[in-house]
Short mmCIF file of C-alpha atoms in Angstrom, two decimals:
data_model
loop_
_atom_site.label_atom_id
_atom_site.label_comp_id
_atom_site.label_asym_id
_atom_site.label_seq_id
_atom_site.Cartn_x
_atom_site.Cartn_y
_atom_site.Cartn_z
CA UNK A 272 137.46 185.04 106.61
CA UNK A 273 139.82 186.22 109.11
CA UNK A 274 142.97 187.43 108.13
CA UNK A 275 146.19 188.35 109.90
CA UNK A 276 149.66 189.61 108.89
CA UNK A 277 152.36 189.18 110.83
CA UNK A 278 155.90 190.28 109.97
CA UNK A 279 158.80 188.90 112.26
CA UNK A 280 162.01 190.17 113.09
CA UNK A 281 164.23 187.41 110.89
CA UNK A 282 163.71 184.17 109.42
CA UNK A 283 164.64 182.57 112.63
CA UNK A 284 161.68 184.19 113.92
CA UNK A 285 159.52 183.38 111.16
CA UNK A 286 159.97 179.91 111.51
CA UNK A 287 159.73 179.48 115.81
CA UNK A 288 156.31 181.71 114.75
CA UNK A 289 155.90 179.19 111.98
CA UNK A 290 156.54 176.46 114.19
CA UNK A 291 154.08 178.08 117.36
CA UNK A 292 151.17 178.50 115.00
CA UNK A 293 151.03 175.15 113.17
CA UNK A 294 151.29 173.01 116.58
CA UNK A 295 148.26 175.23 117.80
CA UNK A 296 146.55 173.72 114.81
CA UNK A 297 147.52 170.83 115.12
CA UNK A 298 146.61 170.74 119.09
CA UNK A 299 143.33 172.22 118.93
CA UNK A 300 142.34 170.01 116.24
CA UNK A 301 143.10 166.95 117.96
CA UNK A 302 140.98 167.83 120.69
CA UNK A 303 138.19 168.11 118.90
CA UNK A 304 138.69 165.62 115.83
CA UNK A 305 139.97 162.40 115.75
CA UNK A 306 142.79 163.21 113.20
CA UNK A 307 144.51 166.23 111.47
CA UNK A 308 145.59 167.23 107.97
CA UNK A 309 148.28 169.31 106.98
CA UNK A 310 148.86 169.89 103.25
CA UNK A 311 152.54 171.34 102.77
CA UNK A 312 154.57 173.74 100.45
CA UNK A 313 157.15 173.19 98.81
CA UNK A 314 160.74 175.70 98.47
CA UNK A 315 163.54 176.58 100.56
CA UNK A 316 161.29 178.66 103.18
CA UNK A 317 159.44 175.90 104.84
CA UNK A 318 162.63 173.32 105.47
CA UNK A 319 163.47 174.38 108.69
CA UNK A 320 160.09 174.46 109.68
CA UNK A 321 159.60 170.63 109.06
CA UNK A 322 163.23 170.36 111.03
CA UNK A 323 161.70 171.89 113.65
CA UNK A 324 158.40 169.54 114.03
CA UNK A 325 160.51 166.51 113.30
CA UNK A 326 161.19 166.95 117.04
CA UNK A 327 157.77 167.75 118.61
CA UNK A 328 156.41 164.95 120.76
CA UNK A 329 152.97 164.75 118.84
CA UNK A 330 150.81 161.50 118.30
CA UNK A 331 151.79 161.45 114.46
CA UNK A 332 149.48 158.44 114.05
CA UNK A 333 146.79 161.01 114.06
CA UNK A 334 148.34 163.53 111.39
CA UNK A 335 147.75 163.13 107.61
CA UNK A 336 150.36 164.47 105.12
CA UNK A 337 149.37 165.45 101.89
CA UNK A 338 151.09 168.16 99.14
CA UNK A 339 149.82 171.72 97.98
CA UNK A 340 151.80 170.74 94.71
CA UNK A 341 155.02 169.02 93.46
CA UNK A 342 156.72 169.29 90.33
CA UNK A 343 156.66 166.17 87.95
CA UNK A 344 159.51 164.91 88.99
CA UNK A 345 160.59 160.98 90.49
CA UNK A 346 160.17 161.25 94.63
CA UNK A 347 164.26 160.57 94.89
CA UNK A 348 165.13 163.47 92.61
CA UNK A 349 166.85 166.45 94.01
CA UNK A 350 163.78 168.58 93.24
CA UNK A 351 160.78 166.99 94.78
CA UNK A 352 158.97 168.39 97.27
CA UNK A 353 158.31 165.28 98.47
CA UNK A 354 161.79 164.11 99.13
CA UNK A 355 163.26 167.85 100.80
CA UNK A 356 159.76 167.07 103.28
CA UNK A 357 160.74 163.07 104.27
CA UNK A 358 164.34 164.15 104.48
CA UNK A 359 164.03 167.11 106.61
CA UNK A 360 161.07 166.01 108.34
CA UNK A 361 158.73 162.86 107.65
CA UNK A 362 161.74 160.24 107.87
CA UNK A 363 162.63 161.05 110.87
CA UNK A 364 159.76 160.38 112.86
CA UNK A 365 157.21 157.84 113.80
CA UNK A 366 154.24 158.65 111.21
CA UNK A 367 152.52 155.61 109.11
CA UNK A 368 153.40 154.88 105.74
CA UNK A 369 149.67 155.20 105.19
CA UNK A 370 149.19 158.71 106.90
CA UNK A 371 151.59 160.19 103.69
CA UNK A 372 150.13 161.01 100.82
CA UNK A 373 152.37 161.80 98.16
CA UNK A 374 151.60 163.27 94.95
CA UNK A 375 152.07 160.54 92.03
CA UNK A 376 154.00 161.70 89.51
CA UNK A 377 154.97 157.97 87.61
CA UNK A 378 152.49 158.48 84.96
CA UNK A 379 153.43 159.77 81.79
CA UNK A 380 150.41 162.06 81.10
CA UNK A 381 150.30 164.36 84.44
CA UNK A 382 146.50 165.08 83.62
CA UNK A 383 145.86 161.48 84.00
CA UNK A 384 148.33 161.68 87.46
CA UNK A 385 146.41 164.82 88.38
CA UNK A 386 142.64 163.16 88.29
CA UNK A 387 144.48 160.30 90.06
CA UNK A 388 145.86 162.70 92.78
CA UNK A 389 142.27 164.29 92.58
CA UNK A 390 140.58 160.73 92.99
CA UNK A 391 142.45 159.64 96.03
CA UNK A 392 141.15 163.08 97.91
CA UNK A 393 137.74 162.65 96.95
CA UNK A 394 137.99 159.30 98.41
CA UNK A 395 139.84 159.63 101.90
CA UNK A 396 138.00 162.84 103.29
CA UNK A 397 134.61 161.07 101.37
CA UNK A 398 133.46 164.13 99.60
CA UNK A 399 132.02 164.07 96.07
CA UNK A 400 131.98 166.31 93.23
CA UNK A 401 130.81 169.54 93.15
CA UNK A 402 131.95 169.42 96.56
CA UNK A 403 135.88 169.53 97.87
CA UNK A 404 137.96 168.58 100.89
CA UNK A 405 138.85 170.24 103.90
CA UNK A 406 141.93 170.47 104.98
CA UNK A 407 142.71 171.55 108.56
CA UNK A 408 146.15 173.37 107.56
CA UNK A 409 147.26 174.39 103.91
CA UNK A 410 150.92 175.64 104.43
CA UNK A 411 151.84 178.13 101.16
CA UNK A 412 154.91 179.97 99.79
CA UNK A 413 154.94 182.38 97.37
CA UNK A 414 157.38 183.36 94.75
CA UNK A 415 158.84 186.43 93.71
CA UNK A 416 156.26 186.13 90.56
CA UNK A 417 153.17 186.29 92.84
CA UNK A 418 152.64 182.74 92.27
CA UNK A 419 151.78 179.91 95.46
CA UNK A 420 151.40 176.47 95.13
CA UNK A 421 152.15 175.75 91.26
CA UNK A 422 149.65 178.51 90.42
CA UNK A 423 151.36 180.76 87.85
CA UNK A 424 150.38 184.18 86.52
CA UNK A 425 148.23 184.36 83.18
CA UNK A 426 148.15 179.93 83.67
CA UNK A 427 145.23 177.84 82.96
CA UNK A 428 145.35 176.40 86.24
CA UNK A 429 143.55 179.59 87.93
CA UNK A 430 141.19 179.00 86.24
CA UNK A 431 140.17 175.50 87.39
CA UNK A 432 137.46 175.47 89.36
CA UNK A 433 135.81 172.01 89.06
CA UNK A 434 138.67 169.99 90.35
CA UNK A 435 141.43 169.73 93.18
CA UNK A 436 143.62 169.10 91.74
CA UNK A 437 145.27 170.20 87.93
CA UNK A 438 148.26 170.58 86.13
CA UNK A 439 150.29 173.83 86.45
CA UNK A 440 152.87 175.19 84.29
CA UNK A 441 156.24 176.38 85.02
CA UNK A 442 158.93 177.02 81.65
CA UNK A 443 157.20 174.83 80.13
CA UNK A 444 157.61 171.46 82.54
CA UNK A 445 154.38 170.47 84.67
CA UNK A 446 153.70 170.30 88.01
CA UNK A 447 150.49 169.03 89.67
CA UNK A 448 148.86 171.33 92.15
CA UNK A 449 145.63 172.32 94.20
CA UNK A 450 143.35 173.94 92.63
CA UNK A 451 142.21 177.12 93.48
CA UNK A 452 138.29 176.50 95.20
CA UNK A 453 140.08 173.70 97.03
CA UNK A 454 142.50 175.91 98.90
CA UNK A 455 139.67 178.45 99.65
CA UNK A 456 138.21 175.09 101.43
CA UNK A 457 140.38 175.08 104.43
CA UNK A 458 140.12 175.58 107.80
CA UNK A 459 143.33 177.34 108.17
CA UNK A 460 145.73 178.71 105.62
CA UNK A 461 149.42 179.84 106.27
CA UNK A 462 151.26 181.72 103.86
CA UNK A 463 155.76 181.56 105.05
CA UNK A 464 157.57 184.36 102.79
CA UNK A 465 160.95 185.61 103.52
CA UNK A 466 163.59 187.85 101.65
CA UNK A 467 163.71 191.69 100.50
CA UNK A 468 162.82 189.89 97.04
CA UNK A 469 159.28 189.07 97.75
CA UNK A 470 158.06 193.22 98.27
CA UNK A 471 156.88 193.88 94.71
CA UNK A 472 154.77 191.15 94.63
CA UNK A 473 153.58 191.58 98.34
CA UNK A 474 152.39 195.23 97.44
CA UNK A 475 150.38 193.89 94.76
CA UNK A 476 149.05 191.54 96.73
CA UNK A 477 147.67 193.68 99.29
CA UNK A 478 146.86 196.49 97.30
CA UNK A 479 142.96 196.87 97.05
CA UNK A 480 143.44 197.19 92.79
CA UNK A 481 145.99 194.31 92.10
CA UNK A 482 145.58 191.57 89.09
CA UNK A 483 145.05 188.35 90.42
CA UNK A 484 145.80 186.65 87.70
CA UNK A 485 149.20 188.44 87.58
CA UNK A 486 149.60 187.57 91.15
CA UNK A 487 147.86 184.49 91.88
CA UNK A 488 148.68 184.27 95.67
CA UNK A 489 145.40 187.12 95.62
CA UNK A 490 142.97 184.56 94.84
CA UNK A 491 143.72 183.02 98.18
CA UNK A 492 140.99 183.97 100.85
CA UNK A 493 139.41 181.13 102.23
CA UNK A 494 135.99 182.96 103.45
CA UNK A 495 134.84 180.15 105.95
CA UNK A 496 138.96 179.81 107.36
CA UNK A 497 141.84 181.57 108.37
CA UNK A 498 144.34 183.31 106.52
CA UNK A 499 147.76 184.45 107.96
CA UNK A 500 150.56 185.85 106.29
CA UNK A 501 153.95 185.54 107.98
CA UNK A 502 156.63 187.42 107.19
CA UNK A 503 160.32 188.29 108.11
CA UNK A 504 160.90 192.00 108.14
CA UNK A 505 163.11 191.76 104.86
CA UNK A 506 159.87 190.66 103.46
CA UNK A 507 156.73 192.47 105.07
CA UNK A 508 158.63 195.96 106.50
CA UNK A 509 156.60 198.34 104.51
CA UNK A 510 153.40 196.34 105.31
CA UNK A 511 153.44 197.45 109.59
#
């Protein structure tokens, strides 16, 4: 695994670094691959990021859009990932209705949405259990709790380790999210945290001795892909 932290000046840096690294990806890839898949995050952090690449010139026939994890809501309601990603990003550009994969969320029983969001993966990259996908680019957040993708401390979603995807828990309302092992699968992951809030949960992070299952964001370390942590300086000052 190769790791790197960055911290940037601001968030305005954060994001044109954002924005640099994820269109070296995304180049790179297509040079060598026929297509590209980006899986996103979710939260306030990443919007101006997918502002940004709503205006790159890229062949976005070629680029695949799946989620990290959404919360159970309908795609119009104000708190879908889905919907703050079309709005700010996929709607404005030239991408396939096939190329976006949302995350279903119309079933009543999320476990029975989850295995169908797990189903459809299994079947577009062609991979087969005990195997998993991988993604080129898995874009995370993390919370002041630790926590990335819908993987909350002391949940029974860290523990999943046979799937892609599973139900996570947040105040008691679900949310379907990758699993653990499948994030470790990628190619390239990219964690965006901003904000003087996130430090506690940063130094455990990093800390040699910290819980993982009190901050999940530590189980993260794809050993065959990339790992970068980006970081404004309200964030990651006290980690350069």
């Amino acid at each position: 695994m190769q790791k790197l932290v960055e911290v940037l000046a601001d968030k305005q840096a954060l994001i044109a670094k954002s924005l640099a690294l994820v269109l070296e990806k995304i180049t790179t890839s297509l040079d060598q691959q026929d297509y590209f898949t980006i899986a996103l995050s979710g939260g306030s952090t990443p919007k101006p990021l997918y502002e940004a690449l709503s205006s790159q010139p890229l062949d976005w026939s070629k680029i695949h859009v799946f989620w990290g994890d959404e919360r159970y809501v309908s795609p119009d309601h104000p708190d879908s990932n889905q919907r703050m990603a079309r709005l700010a990003w996929l709607d404005r550009i030239a991408i396939p209705a096939a190329n976006i994969h949302h995350v279903p969320t119309d079933d009543p029983d999320p476990y029975l949405a989850a295995q169908k969001y797990d189903d459809h993966l299994r079947q577009w990259f062609g991979v087969n259990s005990p195997d998993f996908p991988v993604f080129d680019l898995i874009l995370l957040g993390m919370g002041d709790d630790g926590h990335t993708a819908s993987l909350f401390p002391h949940t029974a979603a860290l523990t999943v380790s046979d799937r892609c995807i599973t139900v996570g828990e947040k105040d008691g309302n679900p949310r379907l999210t990758f699993t653990v092992p499948l994030i470790n699968r990628a190619r390239c992951v990219i964690f965006i945290a901003a904000g003087e809030s996130k430090r506690p949960a940063l130094h455990e992070i990093f800390s040699a001795y910290g819980d993982s299952f009190s901050y999940p964001s530590r189980l993260i370390h794809p050993p065959a892909g990339e790992l970068y942590w980006l970081l404004d300086a309200a964030a990651g000052s006290s980690f350069v």
